[in-house]
Short mmCIF file of C-alpha atoms in Angstrom, two decimals:
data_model
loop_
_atom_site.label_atom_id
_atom_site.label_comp_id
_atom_site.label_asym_id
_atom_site.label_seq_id
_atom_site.Cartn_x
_atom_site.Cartn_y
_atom_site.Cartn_z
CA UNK A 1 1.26 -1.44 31.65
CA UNK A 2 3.68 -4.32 30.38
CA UNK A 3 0.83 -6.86 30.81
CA UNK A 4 -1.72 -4.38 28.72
CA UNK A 5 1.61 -4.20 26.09
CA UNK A 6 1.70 -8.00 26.32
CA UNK A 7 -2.48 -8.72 25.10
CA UNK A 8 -2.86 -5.64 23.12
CA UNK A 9 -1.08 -6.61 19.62
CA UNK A 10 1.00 -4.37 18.16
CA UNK A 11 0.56 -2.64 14.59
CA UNK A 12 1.55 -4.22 11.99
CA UNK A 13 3.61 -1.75 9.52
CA UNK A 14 2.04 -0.69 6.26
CA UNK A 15 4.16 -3.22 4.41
CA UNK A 16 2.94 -6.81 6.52
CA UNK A 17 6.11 -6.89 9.09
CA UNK A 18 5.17 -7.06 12.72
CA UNK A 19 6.55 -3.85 14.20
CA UNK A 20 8.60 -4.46 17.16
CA UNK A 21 7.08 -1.17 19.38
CA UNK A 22 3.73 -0.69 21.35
CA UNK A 23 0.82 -0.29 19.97
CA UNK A 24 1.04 2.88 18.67
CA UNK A 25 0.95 3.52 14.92
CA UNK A 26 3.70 5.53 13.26
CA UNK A 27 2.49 5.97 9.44
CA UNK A 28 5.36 6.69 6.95
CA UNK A 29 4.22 5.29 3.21
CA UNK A 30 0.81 3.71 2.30
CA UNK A 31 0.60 -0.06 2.34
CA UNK A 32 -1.48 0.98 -1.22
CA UNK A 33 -2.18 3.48 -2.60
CA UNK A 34 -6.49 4.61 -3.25
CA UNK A 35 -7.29 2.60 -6.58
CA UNK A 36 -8.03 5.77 -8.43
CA UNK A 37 -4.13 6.49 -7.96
CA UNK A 38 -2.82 3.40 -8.69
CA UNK A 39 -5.10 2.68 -11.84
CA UNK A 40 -3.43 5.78 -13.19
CA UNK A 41 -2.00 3.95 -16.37
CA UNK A 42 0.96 6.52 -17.56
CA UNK A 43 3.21 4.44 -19.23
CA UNK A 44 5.89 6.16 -20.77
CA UNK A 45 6.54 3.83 -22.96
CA UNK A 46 9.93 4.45 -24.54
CA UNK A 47 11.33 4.77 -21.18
CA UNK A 48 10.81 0.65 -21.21
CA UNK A 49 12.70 -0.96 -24.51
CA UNK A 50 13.05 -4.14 -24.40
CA UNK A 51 16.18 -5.72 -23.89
CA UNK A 52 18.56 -6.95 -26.75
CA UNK A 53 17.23 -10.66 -26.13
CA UNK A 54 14.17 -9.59 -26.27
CA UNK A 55 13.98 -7.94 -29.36
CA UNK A 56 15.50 -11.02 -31.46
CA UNK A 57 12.80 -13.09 -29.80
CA UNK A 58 10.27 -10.35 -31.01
CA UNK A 59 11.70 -10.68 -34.44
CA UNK A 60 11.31 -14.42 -34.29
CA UNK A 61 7.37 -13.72 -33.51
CA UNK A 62 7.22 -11.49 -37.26
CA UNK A 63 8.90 -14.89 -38.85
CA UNK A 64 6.41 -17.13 -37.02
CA UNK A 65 8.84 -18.67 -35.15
CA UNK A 66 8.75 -17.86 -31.67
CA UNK A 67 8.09 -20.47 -28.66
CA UNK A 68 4.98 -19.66 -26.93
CA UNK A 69 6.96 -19.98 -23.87
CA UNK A 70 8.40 -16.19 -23.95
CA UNK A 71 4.44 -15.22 -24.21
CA UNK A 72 2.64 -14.03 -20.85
CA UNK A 73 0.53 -17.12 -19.96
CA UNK A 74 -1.26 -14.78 -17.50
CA UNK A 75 -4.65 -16.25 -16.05
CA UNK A 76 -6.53 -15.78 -13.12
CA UNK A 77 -5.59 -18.24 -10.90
CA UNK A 78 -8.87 -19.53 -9.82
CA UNK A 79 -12.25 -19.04 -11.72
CA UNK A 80 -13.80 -19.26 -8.46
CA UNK A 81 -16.00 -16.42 -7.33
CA UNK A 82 -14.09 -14.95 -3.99
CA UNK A 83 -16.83 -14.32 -1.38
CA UNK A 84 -16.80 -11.56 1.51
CA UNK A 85 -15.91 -12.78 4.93
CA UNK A 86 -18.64 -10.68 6.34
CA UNK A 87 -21.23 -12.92 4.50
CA UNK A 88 -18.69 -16.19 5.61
CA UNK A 89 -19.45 -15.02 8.96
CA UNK A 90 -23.14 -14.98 8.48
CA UNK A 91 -23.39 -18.31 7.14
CA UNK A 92 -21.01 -19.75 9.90
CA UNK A 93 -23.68 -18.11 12.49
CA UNK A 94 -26.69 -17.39 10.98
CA UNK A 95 -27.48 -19.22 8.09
CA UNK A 96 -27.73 -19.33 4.10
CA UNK A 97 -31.24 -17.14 4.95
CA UNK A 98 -29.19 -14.22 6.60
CA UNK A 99 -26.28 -14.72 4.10
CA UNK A 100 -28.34 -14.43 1.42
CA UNK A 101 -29.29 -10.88 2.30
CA UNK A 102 -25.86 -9.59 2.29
CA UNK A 103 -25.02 -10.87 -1.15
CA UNK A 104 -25.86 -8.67 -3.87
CA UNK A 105 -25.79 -9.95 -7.70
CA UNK A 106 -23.37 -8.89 -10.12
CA UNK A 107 -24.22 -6.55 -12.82
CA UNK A 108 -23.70 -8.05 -16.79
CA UNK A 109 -19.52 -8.51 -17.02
CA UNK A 110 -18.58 -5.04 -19.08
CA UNK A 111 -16.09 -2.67 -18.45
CA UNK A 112 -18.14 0.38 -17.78
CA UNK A 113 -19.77 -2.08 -14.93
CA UNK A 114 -16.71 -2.79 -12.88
CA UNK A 115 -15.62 0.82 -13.10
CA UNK A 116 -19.07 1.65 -11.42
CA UNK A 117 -18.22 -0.98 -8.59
CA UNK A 118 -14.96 0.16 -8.42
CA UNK A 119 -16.84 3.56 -7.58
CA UNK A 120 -19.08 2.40 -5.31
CA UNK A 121 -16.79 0.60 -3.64
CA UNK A 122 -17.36 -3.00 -3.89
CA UNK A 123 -13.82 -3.87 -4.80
CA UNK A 124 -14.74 -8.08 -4.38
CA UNK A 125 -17.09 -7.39 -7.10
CA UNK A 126 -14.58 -6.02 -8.91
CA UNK A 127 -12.34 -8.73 -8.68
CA UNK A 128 -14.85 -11.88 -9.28
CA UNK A 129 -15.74 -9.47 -12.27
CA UNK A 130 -12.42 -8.98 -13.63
CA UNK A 131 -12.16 -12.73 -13.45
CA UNK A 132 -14.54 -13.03 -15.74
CA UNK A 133 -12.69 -10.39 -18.36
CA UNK A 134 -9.68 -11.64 -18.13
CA UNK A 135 -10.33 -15.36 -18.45
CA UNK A 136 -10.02 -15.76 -21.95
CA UNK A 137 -8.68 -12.21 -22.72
CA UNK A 138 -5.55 -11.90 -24.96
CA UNK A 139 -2.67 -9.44 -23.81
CA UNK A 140 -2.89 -6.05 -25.29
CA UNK A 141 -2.22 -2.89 -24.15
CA UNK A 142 -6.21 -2.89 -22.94
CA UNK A 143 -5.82 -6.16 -21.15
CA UNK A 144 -2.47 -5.02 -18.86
CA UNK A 145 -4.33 -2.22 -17.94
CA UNK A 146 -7.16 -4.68 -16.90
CA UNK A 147 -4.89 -6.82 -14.78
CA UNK A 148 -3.43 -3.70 -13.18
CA UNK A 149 -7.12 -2.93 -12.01
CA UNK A 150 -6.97 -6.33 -10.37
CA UNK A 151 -4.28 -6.60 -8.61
CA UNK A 152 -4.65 -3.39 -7.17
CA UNK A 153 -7.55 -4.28 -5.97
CA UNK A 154 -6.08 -7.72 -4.99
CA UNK A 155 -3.17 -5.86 -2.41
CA UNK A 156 -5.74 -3.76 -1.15
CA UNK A 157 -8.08 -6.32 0.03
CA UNK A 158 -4.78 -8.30 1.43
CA UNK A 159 -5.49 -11.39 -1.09
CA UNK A 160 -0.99 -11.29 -0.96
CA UNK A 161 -1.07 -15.72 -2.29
CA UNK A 162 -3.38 -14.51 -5.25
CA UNK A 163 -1.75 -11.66 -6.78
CA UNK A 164 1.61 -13.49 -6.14
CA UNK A 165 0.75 -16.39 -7.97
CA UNK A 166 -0.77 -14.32 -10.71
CA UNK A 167 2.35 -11.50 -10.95
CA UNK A 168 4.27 -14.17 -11.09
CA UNK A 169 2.82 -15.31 -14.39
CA UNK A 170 3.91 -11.63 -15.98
CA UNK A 171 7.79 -12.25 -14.96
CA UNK A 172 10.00 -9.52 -14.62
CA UNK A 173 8.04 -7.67 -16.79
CA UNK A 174 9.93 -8.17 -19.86
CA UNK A 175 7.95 -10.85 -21.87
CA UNK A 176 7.47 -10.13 -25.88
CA UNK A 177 4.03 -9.28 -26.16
CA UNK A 178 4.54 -6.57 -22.96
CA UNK A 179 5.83 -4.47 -25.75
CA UNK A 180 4.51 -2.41 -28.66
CA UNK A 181 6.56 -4.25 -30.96
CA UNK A 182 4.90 -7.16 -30.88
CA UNK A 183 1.84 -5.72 -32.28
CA UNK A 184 3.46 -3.83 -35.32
CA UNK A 185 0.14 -3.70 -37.28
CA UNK A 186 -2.09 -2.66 -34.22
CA UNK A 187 0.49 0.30 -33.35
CA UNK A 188 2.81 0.79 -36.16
CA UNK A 189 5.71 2.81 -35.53
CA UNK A 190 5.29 2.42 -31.80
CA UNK A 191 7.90 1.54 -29.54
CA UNK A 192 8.82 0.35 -25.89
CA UNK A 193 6.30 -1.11 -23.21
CA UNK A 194 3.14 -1.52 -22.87
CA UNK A 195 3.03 -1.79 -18.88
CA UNK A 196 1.94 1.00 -16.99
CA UNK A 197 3.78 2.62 -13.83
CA UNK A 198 1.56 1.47 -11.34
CA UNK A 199 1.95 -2.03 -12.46
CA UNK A 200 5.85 -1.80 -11.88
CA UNK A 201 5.38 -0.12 -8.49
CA UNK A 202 3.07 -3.31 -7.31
CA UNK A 203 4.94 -5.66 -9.14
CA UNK A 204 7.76 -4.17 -6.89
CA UNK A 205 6.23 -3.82 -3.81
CA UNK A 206 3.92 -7.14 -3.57
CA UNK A 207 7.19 -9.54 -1.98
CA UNK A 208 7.08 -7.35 1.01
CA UNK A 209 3.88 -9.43 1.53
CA UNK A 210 4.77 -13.01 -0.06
CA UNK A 211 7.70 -14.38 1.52
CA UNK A 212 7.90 -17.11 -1.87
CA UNK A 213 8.48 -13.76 -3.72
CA UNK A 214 11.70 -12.82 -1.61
CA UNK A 215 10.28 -10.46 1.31
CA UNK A 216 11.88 -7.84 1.92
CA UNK A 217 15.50 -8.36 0.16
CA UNK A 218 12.98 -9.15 -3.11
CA UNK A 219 10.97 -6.04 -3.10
CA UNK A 220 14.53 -4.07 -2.17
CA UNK A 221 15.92 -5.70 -5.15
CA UNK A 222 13.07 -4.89 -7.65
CA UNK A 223 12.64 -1.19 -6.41
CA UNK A 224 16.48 -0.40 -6.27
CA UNK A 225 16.10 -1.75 -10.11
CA UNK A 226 13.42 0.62 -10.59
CA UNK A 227 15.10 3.53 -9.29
CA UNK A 228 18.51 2.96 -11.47
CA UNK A 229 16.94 2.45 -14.38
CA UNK A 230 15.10 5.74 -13.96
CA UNK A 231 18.27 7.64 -13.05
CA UNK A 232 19.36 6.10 -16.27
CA UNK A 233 16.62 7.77 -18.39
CA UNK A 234 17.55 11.40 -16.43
CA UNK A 235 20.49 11.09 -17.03
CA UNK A 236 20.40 10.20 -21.00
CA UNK A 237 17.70 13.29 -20.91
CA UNK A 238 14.37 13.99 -21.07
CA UNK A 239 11.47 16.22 -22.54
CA UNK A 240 10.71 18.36 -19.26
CA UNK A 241 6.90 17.26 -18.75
CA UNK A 242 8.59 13.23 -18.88
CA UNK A 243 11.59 14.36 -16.88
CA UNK A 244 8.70 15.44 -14.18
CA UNK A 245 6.82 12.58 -14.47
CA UNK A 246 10.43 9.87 -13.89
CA UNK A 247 11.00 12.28 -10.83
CA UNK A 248 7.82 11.88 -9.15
CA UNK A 249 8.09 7.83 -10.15
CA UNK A 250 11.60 7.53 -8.71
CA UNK A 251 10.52 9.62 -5.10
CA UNK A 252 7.46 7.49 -4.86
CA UNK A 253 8.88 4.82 -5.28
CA UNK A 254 12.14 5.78 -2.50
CA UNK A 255 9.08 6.41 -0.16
CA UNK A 256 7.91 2.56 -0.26
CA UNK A 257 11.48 1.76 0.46
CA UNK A 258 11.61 3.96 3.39
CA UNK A 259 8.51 2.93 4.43
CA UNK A 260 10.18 -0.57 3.83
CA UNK A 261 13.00 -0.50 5.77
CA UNK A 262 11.13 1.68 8.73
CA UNK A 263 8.62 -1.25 8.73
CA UNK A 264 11.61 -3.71 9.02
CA UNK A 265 13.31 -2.26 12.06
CA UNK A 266 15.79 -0.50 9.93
CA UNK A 267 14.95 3.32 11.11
CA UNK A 268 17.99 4.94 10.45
CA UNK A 269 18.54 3.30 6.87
CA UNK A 270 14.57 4.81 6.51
CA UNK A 271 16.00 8.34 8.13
CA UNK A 272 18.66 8.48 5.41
CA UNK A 273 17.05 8.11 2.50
CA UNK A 274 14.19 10.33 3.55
CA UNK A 275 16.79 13.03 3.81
CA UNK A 276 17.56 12.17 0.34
CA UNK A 277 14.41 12.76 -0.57
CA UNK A 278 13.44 16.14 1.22
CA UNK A 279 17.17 17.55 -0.29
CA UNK A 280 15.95 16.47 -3.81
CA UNK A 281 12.58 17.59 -3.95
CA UNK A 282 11.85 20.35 -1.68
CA UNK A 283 8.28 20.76 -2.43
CA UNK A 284 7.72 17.77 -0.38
CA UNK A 285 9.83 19.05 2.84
CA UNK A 286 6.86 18.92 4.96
CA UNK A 287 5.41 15.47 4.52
CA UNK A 288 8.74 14.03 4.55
CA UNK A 289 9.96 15.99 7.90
CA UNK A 290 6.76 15.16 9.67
CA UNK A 291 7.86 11.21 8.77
CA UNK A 292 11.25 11.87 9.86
CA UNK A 293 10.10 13.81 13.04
CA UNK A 294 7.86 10.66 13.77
CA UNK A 295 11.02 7.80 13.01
CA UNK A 296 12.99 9.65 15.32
CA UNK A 297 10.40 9.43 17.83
CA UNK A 298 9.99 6.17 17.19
CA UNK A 299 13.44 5.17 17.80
CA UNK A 300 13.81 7.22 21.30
CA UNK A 301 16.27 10.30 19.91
CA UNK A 302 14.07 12.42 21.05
CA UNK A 303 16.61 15.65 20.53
CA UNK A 304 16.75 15.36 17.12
CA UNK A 305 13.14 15.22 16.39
CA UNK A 306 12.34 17.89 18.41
CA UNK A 307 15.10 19.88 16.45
CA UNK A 308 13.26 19.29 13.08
CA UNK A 309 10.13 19.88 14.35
CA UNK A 310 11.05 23.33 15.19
CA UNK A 311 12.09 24.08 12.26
CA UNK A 312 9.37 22.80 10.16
CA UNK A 313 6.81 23.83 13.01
CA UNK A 314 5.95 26.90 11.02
CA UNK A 315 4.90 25.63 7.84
CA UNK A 316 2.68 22.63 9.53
CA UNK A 317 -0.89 22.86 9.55
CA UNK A 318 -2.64 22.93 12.94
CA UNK A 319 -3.53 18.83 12.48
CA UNK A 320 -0.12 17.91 11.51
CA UNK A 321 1.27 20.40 14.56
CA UNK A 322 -0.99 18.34 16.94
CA UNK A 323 -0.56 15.19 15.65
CA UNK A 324 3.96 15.44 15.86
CA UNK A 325 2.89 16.98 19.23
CA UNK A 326 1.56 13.80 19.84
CA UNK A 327 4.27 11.42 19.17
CA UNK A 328 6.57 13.75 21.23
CA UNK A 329 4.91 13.19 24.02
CA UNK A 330 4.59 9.41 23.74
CA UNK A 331 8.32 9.58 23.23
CA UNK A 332 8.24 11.10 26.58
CA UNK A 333 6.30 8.94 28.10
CA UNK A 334 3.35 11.81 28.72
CA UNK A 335 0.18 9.71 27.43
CA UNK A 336 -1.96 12.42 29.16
CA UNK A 337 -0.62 15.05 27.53
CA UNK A 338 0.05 12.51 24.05
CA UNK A 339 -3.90 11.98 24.76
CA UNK A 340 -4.96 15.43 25.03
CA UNK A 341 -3.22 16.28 21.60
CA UNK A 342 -4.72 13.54 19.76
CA UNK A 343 -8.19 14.58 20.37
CA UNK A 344 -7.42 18.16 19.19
CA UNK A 345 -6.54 16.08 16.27
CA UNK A 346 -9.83 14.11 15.91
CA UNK A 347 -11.88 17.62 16.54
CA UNK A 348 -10.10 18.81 13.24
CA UNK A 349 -10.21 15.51 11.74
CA UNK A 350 -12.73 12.80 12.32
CA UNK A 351 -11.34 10.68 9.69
CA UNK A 352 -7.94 10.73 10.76
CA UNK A 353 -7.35 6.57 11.64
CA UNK A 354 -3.91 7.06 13.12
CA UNK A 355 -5.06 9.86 15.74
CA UNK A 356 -8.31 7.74 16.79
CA UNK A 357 -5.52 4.79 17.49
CA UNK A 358 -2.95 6.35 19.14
CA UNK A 359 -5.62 8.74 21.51
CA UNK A 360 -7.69 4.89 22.12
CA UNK A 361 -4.11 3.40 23.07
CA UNK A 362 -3.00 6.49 25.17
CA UNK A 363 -6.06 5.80 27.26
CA UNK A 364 -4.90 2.25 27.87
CA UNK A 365 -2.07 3.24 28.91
CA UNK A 366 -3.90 5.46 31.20
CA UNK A 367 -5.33 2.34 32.72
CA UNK A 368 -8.44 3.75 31.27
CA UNK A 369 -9.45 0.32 29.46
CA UNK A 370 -13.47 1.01 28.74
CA UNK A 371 -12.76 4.59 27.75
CA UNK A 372 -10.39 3.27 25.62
CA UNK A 373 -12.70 0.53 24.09
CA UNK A 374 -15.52 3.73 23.40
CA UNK A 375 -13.02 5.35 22.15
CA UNK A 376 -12.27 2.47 19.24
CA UNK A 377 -16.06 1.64 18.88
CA UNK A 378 -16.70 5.33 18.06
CA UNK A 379 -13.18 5.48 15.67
CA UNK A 380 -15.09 2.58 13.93
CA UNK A 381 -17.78 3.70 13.20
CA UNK A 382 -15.72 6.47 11.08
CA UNK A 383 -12.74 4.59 10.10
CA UNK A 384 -12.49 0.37 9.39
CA UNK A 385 -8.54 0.88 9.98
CA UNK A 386 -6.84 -2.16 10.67
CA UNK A 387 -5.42 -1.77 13.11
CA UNK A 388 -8.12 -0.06 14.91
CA UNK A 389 -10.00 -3.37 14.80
CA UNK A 390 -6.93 -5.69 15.46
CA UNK A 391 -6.57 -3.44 18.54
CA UNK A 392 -10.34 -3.49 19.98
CA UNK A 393 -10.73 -7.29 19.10
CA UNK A 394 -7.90 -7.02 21.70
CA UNK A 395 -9.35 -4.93 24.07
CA UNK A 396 -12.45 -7.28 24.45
CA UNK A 397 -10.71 -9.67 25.38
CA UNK A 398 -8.81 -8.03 27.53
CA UNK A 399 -11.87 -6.68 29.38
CA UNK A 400 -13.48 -9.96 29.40
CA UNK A 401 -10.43 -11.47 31.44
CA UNK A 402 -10.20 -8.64 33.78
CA UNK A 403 -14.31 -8.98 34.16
CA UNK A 404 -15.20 -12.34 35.92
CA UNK A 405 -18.59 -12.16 35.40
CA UNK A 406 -17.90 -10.94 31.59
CA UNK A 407 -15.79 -14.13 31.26
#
């Protein structure tokens, strides 16, 4: 068992830091959210003035006065078309011929034509495509919402060095022309930013991946900022549709930092402020029990997860009973059992990644090594998890060391 724990590499969290247990996967927050979410672009503008300094250099702009230095200089920061490693691969093995047939051509560069790749899925289009907009594109309230597309798309398709250097360009989100009153003839009357949420929640999230941007401490840093200035907008008072809409920014955005800290080794930092949020918003008790339930777990107090699952066991569904079920038992130490429980969770729920993992690694455990490598190939074929295929990449070579004639 310690040997298999040695070759088979253990998850990495949702946020890029190695996690410190087996190879089990304990989900709390989403390293990203799906790209229809994120590209939500409620701004709330007013919620965002711009600071006093600001607002004198904004006045300078009116006089025609203002040093093109306190502009966003944003760019893409390489006019390069990225290419798919799949059809890397094929050239490194097969040839430009075989390449060739994996490449598909882009559509004409329009708007309406990345939001139909964006829909079929080929987010690398997207990107060399939005490369292409954004080139020579002038910041406007159109363009952020542009570059919010991209690096979306850039976090979910782990291209971290990219979207750093390119957030970087935008600051802390505070230049002139990121507000409506730079552009007093285009929106007259119009105040506050022109950034949408989603654009602050990657901007705040994307260190935990780019150690230049401050790792961890950095994205603490920039979400804790996020989360006071939003208690300062509840508190000052708030239409009640807005005052919704700050509350469901500032509890998303005390998820990523529990699913920060978790991700970090920090549990019971992660175990607190969950708590915070389940007292504060009790139409999320569930979720946020089952990711308490699974920290605890995690951690070995197995007492006190059992307690809360008990008393949330009557509002779970039968996949989420199944799937707690399943980490109780791992904290146990009963991979049969954890095992058996996982598959009841694949019966209900082919798609679920983190059930296929933890029932493939359960079978390992087992000493069951090529029922546990079917077990991945058929998860695959369902689910391109990560850590799915970090984990079989493992297993083959595990199998082919154990197999002589293999090796």
């Amino acid at each position: 068992k310690q040997w298999y724990q040695r070759r088979v590499r253990a998850p990495t969290s949702y946020f890029g830091a190695a996690n410190q247990n087996p190879t089990f996967v304990h989900q709390i927050a989403p390293e990203v959210a799906e790209v229809e979410e994120l590209t939500d672009l409620s701004i709330d503008s007013e919620l965002w003035l711009p600071s006093q300094n600001t607002l004198q250099l904004i006045s300078q702009f009116t006089d025609g006065s203002l040093d093109s230095q306190y502009l966003t200089k944003a760019r893409p920061n390489s006019t390069v078309a990225f290419v798919s490693p799949a059809i890397e691969l094929m050239m490194k093995y097969h040839g430009e011929a075989a390449a060739q047939r994996l490449q598909t051509p882009l559509p004409p560069v329009s708007e309406a034509n990345l939001q139909q790749l964006v829909k079929e899925g080929r987010l690398l289009s997207a990107v060399n495509m939005l490369t292409e907009l954004l080139n020579s594109a002038e910041m406007n309230p159109n363009t952020i919402n542009l570059w919010t597309l991209r690096f979306t798309l850039l976090i979910k398709l782990k291209l971290y060095s990219t979207a750093d250097v390119e957030m970087a360009m935008f600051g802390n989100l505070d230049n002139c022309d990121l507000y409506y009153e730079f552009y007093p003839k285009k929106h007259p009357g119009k105040k506050g930013s022109i950034v949408p949420w989603s654009l602050r929640l990657l901007w705040s999230i994307l260190p935990l991946h780019c150690p230049s941007a401050g790792g961890l401490y950095g994205a603490l840093d920039r979400m804790y900022g996020l989360v006071y200035h939003l208690d300062q907008a509840l508190l000052a008072g708030l239409p009640y549709l807005q005052e919704q809409r700050v509350i469901k920014y500032k509890t998303s955005l005390l998820i990523q930092v529990a699913g920060a800290l978790a991700g970090s080794g920090s549990i019971q930092p992660a175990i607190k402020l969950l708590k915070q949020v389940m007292n504060a918003q009790p139409d999320m008790a569930v979720p946020v029990s089952n990711a308490i339930i699974r920290l605890y777990y995690q951690v070995g107090n197995i007492y006190k997860g059992e307690s809360l699952l008990a008393e949330v066991q009557s509002k779970l569904s039968e996949e989420e009973k199944e799937m707690n079920n399943g980490f109780r038992c791992i904290a146990h130490g009963e991979y049969n059992e954890a095992y058996q429980h996982y598959a009841r969770v694949v019966n209900l729920n082919p798609a679920n990644a983190v059930a296929s993992i933890n029932g493939a690694v359960c079978l390992l455990y087992l000493g069951k090594l090529s029922d546990s490598i079917v077990q991945f190939e058929g998860a695959s074929k369902i689910s391109l998890h990560p850590m799915l295929l970090f984990n079989l990449v493992s297993l083959y070579e595990l199998k082919a060391i154990a197999n002589t004639t293999k090796k």
